[in-house]
Coordinates of C-alpha atoms (C1' of nucleotides) in Angstrom, one line a residue:
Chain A
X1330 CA 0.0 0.0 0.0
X1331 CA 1.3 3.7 -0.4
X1332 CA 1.9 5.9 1.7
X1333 CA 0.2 9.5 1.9
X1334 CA 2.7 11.2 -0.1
X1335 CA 2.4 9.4 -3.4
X1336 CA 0.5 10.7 -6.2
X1337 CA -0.8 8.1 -8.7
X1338 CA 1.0 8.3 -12.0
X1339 CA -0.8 9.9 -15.3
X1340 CA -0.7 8.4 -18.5
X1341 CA -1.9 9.9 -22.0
X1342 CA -4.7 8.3 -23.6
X1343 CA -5.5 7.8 -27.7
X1344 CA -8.3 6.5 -29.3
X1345 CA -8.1 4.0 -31.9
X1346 CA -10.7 3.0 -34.9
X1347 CA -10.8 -0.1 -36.9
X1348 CA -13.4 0.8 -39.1
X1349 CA -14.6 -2.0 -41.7
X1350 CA -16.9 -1.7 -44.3
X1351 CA -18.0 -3.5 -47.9
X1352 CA -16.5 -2.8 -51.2
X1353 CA -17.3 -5.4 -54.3
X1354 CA -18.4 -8.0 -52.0
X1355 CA -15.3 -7.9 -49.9
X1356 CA -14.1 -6.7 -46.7
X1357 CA -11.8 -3.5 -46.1
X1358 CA -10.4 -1.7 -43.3
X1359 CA -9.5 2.0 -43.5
X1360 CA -6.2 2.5 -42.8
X1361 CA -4.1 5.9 -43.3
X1362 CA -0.6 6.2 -44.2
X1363 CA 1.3 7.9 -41.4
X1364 CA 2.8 11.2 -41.9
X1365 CA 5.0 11.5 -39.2
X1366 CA 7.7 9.7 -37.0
X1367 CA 6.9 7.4 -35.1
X1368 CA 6.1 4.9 -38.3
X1369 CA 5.9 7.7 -40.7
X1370 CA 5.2 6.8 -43.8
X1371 CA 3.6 3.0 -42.2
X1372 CA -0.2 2.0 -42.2
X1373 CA -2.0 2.9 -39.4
X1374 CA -5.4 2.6 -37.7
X1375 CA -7.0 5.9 -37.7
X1376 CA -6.8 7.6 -34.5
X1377 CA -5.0 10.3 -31.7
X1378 CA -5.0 11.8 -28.4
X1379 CA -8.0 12.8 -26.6
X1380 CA -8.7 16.5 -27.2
X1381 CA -9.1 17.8 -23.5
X1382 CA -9.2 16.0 -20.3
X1383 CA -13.0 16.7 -20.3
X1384 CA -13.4 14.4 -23.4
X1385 CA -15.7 11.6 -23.3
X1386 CA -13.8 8.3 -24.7
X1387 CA -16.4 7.4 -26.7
X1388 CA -17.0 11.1 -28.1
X1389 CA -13.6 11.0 -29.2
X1390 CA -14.1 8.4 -31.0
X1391 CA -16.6 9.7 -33.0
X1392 CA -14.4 13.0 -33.5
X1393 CA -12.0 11.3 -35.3
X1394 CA -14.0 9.3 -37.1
X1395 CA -15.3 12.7 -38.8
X1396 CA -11.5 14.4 -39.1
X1397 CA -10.0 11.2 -39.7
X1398 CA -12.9 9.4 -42.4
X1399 CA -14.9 12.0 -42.6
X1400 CA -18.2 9.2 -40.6
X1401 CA -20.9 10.5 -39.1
X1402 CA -21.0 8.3 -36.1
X1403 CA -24.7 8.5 -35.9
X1404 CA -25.3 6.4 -38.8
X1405 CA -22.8 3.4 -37.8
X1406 CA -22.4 1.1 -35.6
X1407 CA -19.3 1.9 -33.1
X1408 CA -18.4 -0.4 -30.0
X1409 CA -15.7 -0.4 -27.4
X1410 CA -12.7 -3.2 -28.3
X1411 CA -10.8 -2.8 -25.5
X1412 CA -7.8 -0.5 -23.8
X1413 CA -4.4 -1.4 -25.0
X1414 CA -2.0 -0.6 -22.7
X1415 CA 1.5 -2.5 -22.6
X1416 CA 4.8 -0.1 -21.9
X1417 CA 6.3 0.4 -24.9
X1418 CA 3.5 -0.2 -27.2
X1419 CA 4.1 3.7 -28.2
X1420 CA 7.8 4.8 -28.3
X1421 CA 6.9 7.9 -27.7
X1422 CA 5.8 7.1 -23.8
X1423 CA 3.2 5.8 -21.9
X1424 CA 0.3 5.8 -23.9
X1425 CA -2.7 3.8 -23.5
X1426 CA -5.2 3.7 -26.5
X1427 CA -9.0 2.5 -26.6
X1428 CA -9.6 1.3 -29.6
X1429 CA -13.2 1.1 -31.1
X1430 CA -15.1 -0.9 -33.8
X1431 CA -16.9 0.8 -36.6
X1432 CA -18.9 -0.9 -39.2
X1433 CA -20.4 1.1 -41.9
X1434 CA -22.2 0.6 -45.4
X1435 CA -20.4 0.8 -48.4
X1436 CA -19.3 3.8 -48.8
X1437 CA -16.9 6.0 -51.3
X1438 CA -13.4 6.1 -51.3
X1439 CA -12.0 8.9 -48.9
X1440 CA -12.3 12.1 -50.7
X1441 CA -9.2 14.1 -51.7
X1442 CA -8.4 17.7 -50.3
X1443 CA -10.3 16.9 -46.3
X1444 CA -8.1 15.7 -43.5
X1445 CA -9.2 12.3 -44.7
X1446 CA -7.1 12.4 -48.0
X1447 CA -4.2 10.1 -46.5
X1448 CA -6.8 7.5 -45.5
X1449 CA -7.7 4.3 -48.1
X1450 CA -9.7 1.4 -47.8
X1451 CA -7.2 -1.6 -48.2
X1452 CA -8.9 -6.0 -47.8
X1453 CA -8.7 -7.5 -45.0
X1454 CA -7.4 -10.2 -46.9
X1455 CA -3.8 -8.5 -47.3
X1456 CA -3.5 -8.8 -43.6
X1457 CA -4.8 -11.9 -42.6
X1458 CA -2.0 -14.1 -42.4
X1459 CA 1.0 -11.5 -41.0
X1460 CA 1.7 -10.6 -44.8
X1461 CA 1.8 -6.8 -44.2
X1462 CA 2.6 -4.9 -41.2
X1463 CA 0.7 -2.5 -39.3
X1464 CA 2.6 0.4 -37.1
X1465 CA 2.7 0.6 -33.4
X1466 CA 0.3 -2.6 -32.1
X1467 CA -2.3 -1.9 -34.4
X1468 CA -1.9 -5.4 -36.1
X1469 CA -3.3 -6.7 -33.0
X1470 CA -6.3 -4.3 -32.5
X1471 CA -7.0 -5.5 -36.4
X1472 CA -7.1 -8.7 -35.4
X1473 CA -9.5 -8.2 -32.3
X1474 CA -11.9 -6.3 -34.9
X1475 CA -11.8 -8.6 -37.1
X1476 CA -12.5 -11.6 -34.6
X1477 CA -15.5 -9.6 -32.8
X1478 CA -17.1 -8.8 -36.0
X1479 CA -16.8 -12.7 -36.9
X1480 CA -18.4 -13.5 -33.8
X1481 CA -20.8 -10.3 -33.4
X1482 CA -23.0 -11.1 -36.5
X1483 CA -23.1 -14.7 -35.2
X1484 CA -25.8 -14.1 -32.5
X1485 CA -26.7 -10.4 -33.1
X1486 CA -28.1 -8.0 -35.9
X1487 CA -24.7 -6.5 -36.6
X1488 CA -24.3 -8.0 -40.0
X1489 CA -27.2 -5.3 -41.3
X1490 CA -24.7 -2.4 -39.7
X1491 CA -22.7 -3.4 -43.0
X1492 CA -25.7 -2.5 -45.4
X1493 CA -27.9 0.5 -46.2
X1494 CA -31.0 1.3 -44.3
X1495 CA -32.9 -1.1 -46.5
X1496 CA -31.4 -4.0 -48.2
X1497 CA -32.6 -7.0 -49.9
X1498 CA -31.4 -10.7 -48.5
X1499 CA -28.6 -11.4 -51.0
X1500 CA -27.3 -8.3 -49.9
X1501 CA -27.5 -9.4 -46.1
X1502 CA -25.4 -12.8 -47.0
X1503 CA -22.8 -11.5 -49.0
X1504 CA -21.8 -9.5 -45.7
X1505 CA -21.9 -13.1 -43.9
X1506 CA -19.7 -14.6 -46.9
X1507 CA -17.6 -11.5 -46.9
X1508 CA -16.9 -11.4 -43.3
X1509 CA -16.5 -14.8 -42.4
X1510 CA -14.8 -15.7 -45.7
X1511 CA -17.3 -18.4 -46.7
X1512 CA -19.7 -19.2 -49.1
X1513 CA -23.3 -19.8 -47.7
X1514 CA -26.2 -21.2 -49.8
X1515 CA -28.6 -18.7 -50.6
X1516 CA -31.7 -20.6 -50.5
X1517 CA -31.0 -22.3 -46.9
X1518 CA -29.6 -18.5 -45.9
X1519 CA -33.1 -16.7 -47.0
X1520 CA -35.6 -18.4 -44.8
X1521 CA -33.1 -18.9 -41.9
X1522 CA -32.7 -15.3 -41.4
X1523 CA -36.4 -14.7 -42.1
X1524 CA -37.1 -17.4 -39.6
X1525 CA -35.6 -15.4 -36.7
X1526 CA -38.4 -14.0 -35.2
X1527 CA -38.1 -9.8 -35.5
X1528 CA -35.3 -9.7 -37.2
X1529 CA -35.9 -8.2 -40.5
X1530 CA -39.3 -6.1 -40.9
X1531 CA -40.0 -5.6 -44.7
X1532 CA -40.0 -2.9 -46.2
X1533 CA -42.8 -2.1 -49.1
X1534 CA -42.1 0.4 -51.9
X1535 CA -38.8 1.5 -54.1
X1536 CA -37.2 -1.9 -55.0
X1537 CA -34.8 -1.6 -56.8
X1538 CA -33.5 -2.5 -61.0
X1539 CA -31.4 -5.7 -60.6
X1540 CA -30.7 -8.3 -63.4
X1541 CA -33.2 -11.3 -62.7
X1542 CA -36.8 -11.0 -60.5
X1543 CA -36.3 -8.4 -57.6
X1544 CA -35.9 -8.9 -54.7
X1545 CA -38.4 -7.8 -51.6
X1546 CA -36.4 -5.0 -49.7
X1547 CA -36.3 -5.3 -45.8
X1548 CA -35.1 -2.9 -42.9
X1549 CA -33.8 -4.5 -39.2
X1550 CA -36.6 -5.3 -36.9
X1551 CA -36.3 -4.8 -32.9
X1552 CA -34.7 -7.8 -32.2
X1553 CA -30.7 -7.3 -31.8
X1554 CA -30.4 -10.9 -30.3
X1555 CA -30.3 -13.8 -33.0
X1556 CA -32.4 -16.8 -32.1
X1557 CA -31.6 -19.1 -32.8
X1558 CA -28.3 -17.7 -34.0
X1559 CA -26.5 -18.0 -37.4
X1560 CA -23.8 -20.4 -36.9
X1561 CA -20.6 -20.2 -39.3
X1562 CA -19.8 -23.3 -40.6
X1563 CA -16.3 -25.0 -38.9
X1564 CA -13.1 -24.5 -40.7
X1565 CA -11.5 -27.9 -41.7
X1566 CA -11.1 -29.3 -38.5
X1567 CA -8.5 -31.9 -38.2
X1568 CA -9.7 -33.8 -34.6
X1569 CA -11.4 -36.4 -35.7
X1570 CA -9.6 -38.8 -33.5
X1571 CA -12.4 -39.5 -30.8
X1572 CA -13.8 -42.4 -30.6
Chain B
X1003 CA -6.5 19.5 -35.7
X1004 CA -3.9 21.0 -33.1
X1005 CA -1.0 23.4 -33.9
X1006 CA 2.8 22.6 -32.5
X1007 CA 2.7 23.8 -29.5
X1008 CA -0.5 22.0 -28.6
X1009 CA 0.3 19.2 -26.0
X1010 CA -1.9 16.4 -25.3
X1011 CA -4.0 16.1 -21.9
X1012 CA -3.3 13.0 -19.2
X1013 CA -5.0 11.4 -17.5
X1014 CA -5.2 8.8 -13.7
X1015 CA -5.1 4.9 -15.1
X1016 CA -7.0 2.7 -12.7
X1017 CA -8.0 -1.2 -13.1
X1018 CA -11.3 -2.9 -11.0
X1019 CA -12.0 -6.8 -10.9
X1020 CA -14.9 -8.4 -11.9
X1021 CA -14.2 -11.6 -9.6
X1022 CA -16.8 -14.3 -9.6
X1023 CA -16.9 -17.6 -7.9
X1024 CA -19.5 -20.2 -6.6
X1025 CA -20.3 -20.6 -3.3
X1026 CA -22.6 -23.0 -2.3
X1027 CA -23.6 -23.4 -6.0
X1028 CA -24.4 -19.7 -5.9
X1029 CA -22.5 -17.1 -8.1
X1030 CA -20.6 -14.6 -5.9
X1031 CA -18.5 -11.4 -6.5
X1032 CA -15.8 -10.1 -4.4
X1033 CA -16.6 -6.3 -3.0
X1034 CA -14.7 -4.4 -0.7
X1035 CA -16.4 -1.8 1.3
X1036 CA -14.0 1.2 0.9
X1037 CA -12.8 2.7 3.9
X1038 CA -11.8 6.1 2.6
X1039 CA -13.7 9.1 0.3
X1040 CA -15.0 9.0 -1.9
X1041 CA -18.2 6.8 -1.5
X1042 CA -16.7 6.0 1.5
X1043 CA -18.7 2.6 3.9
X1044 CA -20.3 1.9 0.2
X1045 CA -19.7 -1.0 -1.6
X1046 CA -16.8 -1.5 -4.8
X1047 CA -14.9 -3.6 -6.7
X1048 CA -11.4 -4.3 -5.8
X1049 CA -9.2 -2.3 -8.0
X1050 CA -7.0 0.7 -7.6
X1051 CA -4.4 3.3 -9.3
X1052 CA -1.2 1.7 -11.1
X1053 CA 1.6 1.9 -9.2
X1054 CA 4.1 3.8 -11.6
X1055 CA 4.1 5.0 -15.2
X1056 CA 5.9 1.6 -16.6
X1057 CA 3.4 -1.0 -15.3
X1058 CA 1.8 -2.9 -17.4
X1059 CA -1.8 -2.5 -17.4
X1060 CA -2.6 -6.5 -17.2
X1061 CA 0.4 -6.3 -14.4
X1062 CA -1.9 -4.5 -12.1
X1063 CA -4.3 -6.3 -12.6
X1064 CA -2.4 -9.1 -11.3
X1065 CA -1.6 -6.8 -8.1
X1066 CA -4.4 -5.8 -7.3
X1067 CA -5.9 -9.1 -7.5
X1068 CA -3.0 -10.2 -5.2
X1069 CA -3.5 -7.3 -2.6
X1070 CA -7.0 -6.8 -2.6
X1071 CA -7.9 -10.3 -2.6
X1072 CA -5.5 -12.4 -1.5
X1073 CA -6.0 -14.2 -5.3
X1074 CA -3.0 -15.6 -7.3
X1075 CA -3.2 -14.3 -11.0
X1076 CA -1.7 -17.6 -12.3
X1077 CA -4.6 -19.6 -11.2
X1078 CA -7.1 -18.2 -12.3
X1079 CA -9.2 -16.8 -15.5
X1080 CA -8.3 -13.1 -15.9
X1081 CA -9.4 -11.4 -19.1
X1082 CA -10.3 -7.6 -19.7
X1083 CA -13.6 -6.5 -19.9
X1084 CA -12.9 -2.7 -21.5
X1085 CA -12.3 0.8 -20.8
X1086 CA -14.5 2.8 -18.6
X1087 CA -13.4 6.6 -19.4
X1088 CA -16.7 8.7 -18.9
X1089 CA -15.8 12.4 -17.3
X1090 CA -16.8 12.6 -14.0
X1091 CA -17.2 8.8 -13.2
X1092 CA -15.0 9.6 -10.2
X1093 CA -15.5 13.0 -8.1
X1094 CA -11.3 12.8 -7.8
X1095 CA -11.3 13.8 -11.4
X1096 CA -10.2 12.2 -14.8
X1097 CA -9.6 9.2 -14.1
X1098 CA -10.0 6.1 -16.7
X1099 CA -10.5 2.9 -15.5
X1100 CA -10.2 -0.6 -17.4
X1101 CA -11.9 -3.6 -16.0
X1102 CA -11.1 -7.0 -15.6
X1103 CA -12.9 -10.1 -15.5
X1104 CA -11.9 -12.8 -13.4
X1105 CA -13.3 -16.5 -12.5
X1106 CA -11.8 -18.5 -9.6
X1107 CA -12.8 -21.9 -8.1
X1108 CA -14.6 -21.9 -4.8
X1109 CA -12.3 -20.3 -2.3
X1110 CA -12.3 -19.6 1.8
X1111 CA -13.5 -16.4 2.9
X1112 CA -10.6 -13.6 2.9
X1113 CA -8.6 -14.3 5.9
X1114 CA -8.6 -10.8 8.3
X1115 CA -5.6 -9.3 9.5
X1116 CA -4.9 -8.7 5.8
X1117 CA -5.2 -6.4 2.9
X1118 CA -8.5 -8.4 1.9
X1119 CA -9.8 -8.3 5.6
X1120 CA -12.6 -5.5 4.0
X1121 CA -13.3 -7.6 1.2
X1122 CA -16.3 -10.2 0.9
X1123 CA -17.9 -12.7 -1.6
X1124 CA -21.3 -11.3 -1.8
X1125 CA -24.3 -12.9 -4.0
X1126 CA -24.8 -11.6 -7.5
X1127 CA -28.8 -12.3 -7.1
X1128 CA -28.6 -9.6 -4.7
X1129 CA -27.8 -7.0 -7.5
X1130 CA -29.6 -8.1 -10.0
X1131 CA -32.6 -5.9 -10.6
X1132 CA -31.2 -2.8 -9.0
X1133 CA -31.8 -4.1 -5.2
X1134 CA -28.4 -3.1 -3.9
X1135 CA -26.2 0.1 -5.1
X1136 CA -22.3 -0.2 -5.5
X1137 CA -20.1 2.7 -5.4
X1138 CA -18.8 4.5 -8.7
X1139 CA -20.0 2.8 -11.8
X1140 CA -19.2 -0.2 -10.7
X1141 CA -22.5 -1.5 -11.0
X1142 CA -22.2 -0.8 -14.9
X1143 CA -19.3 -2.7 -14.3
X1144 CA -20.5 -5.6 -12.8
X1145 CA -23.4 -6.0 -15.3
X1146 CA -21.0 -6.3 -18.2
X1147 CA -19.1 -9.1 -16.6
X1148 CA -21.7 -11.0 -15.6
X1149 CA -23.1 -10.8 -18.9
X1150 CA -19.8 -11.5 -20.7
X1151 CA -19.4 -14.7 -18.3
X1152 CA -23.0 -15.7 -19.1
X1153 CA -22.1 -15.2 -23.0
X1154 CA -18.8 -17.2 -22.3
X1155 CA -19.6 -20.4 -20.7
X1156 CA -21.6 -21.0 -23.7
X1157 CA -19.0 -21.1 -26.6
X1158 CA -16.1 -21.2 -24.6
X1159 CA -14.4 -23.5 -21.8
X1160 CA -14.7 -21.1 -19.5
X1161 CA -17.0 -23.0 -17.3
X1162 CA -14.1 -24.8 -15.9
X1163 CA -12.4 -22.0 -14.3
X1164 CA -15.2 -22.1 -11.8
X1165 CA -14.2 -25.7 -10.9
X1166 CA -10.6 -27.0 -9.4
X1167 CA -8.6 -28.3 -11.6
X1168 CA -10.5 -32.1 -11.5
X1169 CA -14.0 -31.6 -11.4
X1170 CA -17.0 -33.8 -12.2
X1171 CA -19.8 -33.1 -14.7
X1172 CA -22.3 -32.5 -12.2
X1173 CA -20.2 -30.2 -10.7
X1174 CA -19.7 -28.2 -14.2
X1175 CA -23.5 -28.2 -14.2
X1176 CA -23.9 -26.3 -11.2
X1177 CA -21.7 -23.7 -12.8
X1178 CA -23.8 -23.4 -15.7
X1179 CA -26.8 -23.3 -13.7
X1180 CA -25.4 -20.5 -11.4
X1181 CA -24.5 -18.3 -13.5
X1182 CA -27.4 -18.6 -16.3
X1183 CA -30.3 -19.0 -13.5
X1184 CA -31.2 -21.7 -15.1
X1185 CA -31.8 -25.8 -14.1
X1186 CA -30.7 -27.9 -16.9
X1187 CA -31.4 -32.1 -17.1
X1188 CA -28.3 -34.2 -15.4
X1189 CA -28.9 -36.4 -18.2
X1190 CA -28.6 -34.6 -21.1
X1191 CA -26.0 -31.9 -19.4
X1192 CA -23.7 -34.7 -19.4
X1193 CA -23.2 -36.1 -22.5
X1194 CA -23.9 -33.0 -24.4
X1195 CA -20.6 -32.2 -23.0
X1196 CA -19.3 -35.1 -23.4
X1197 CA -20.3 -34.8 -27.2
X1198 CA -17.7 -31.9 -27.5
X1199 CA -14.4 -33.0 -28.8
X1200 CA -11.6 -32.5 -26.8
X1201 CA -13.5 -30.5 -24.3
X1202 CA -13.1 -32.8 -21.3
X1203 CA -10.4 -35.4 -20.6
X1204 CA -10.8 -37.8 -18.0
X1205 CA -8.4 -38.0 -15.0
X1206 CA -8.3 -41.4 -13.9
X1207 CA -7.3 -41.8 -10.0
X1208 CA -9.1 -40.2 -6.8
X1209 CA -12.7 -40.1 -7.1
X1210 CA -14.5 -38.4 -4.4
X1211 CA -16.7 -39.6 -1.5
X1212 CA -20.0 -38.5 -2.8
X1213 CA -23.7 -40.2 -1.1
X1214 CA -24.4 -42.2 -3.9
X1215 CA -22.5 -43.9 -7.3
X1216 CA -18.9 -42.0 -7.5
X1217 CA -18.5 -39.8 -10.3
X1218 CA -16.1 -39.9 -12.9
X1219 CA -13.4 -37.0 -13.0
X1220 CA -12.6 -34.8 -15.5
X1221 CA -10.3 -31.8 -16.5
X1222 CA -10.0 -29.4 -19.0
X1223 CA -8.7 -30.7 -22.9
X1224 CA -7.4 -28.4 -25.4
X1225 CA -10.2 -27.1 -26.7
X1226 CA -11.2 -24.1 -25.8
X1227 CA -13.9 -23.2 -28.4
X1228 CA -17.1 -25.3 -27.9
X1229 CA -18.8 -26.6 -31.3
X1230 CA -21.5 -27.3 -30.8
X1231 CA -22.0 -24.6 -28.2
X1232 CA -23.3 -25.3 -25.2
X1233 CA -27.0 -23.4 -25.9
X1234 CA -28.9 -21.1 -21.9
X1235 CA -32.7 -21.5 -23.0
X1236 CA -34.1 -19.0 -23.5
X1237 CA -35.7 -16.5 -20.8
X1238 CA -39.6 -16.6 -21.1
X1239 CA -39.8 -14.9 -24.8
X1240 CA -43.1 -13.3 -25.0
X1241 CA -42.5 -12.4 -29.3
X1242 CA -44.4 -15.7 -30.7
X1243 CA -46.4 -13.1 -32.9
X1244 CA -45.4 -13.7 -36.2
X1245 CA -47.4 -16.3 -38.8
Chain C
dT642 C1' -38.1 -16.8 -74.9
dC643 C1' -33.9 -17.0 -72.5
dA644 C1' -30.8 -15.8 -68.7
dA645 C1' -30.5 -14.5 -64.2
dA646 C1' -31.7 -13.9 -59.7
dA647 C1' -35.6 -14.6 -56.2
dG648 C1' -38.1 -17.6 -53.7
dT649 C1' -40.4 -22.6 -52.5
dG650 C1' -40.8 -27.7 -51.5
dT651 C1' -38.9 -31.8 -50.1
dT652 C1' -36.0 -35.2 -48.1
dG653 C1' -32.7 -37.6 -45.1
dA654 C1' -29.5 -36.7 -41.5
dT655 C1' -28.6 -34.6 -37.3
dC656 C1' -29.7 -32.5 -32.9
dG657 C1' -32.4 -31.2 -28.7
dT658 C1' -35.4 -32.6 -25.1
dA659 C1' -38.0 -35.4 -22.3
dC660 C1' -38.0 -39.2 -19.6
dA661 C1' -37.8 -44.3 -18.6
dC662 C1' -34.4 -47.0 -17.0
dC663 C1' -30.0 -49.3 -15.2
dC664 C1' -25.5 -48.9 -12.3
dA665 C1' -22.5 -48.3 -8.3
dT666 C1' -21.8 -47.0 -4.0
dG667 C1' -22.6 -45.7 1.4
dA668 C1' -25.4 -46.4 5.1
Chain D
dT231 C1' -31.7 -53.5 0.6
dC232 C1' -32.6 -48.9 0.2
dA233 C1' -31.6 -44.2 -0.8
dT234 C1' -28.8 -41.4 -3.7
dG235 C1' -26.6 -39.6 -7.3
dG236 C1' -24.1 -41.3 -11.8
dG237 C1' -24.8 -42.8 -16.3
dT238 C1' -27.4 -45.1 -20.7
dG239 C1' -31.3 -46.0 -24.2
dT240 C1' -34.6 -44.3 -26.8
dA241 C1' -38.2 -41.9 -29.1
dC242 C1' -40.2 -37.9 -31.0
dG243 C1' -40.1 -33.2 -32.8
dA244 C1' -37.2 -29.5 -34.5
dT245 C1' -33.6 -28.1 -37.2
dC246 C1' -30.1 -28.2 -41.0
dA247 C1' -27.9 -29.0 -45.5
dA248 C1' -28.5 -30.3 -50.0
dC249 C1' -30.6 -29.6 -54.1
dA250 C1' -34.7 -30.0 -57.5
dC251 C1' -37.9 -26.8 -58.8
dT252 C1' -41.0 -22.6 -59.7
dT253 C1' -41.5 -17.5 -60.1
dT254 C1' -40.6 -12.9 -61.8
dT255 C1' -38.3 -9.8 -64.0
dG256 C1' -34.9 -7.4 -67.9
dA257 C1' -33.2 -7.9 -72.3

DNA sequence: TCAAAAGTGTTGATCGTACACCCATGA
DNA sequence: TCATGGGTGTACGATCAACACTTTTGA
């Protein structure tokens, strides 16, 4: 225990995004290119300091989403990773970041000329197996993302997060095939998810021009909990060896 | 964004513990009552500041767990829950907090004449809908751990971490049923777990002296993801209103 | 009328649940 | 030999994966 004289110490605090969306049917991260030291010139998460002590975590969060990617954070979906706090994650000191996941619609790419200009949507794919580098531990944040979005549209409504207000069901599964990097069939997929009670809520009017017969639009219904939920089918599991 | 001269604000780092265990095939949490302002005679969660600007913030986890309750960090589940970092969560001022989740096998009550003497295991039922008040936002706290262990058990092997190291199925029932509130069949508890590959391996010696037929003993195997998962019912759904 | 995409029916295997029943031990 | 908890068999309904098939549109 301490004695009366000690102050607790005071660490600075960063907020970092991992902010995944759909482009052609696959998954992407934004990711901006670092213009200065440390890792200037690396990839990067999208992020920085807090901008007062009186800042809300979570509010900063949503502030850099608009300087840093130009988001509106009402219109996505943004949850609390975790706090990442090992010495020497940050070479510059003690720095302990909270990173968040975003999930938005497809969207365009980052425009040109707004504090967003260094920022680019790169797959998920280029990173999955260590074969490019992220600066500072932001491989590792990636990976948490990635892992709770994996498991997040499992049991809960997050998959539509990925898709315009209203979408139709193909629409719905290629997030599912996208994100979990497998391919469903689409007649099993369309009545399972419309089998979950209040999940999806139709939606009448505007459908839209497609190539084949159109498809009925739908919106996300009240119910955030999938039940039962949509299970991902096993990778190629080697234990067979019970008996 | 900030000019040069703009220097980035700091804040006070503090962990809190989550730490669960069954007693008497109840679920219990370890509180303190805090003996200094503020909140001071309420109830909290163990946790305090870290001790110096290069500690790790797993570390003091691991400290506090072993001041506070007497607990040794490398027998038990310890996982983080998140960041809490809303202003004015602690009259003191800025201070961030990240909480941890831990899950320890039945233990004795903290010894007194130590730095656990003011700690207690206390009932979980007796927070549940808001009865009892706990200091801070540790309630908040305490909600999201319970709910992330509840989650847990079912996909994960983190039912075991309430049992010693050997345990028998009935006793991993009673862990399930603690913490879900829930009274699942003997019969089908036990070889649904059974059914799960590499979940449980048998430990052949020293059975236990039980009233009737001795159990078999189990511990932990390798896996730690449960396919299939191990399904709570579901709480009394009262949406069976579609056609 | 053809291609393409949406949506439906059906079937056999698997899984979950309920519950009857048998087994091994201490008292 | 009885009470007690451990463990097995089985049957029925629900769910799931696979895939043939019909529907609705644009071109």
């Amino acid at each position: 225990m301490q004695n009366e004289t000690w102050q607790p110490p005071s660490v600075l605090l960063t907020v970092d995004l991992v902010i995944l969306t759909l482009r052609s049917s696959a998954l992407h991260v934004l990711l901006i290119e670092r213009g200065i030291d440390p890792y200037k010139g690396e990839l990067a998460l999208p992020g920085g300091f807090i901008a007062d002590a009186g800042e809300d975590v979570f509010d900063a969060a949503c502030r850099e989403l608009r300087e840093e990617a130009n988001l509106d954070a009402t219109e996505l979906h943004l949850e609390q990773l975790g706090a990442y706090g090992t010495p020497g994650r940050d070479p510059r000191g003690r720095i302990v970041s909270v990173a968040y996941l975003a999930i938005a619609p497809g969207l365009p790419e980052p425009e040109a000329g707004t504090d967003a200009s260094a920022a680019s949507w790169l797959p998920v794919e280029e990173f999955s197996q260590g074969r490019r580098q992220l600066a500072f531990d932001h491989r590792q944040i990636l990976d948490d993302g990635l892992e709770r979005a994996r498991s997040k549209i499992e049991h809960t409504s997050l998959a539509a997060a990925f898709c315009d207000e209203s979408f139709t069901i193909a629409e719905l599964q290629r997030v599912y095939e996208a994100v979990w990097g497998f391919e469903l069939d689409p007649r099993n997929f369309y009545r399972k998810v419309q089998a979950v009670p209040n999940f999806l809520a139709p939606v009448v009017p505007d459908r839209r021009i497609t190539k084949g017969r159109p498809a009925r639009l739908f919106r996300t219904g009240p119910q955030q909990i999938l039940r039962p939920p949509m299970m991902r089918p096993l990778p190629p599991t080697q234990s067979e060896d019970e008996e």
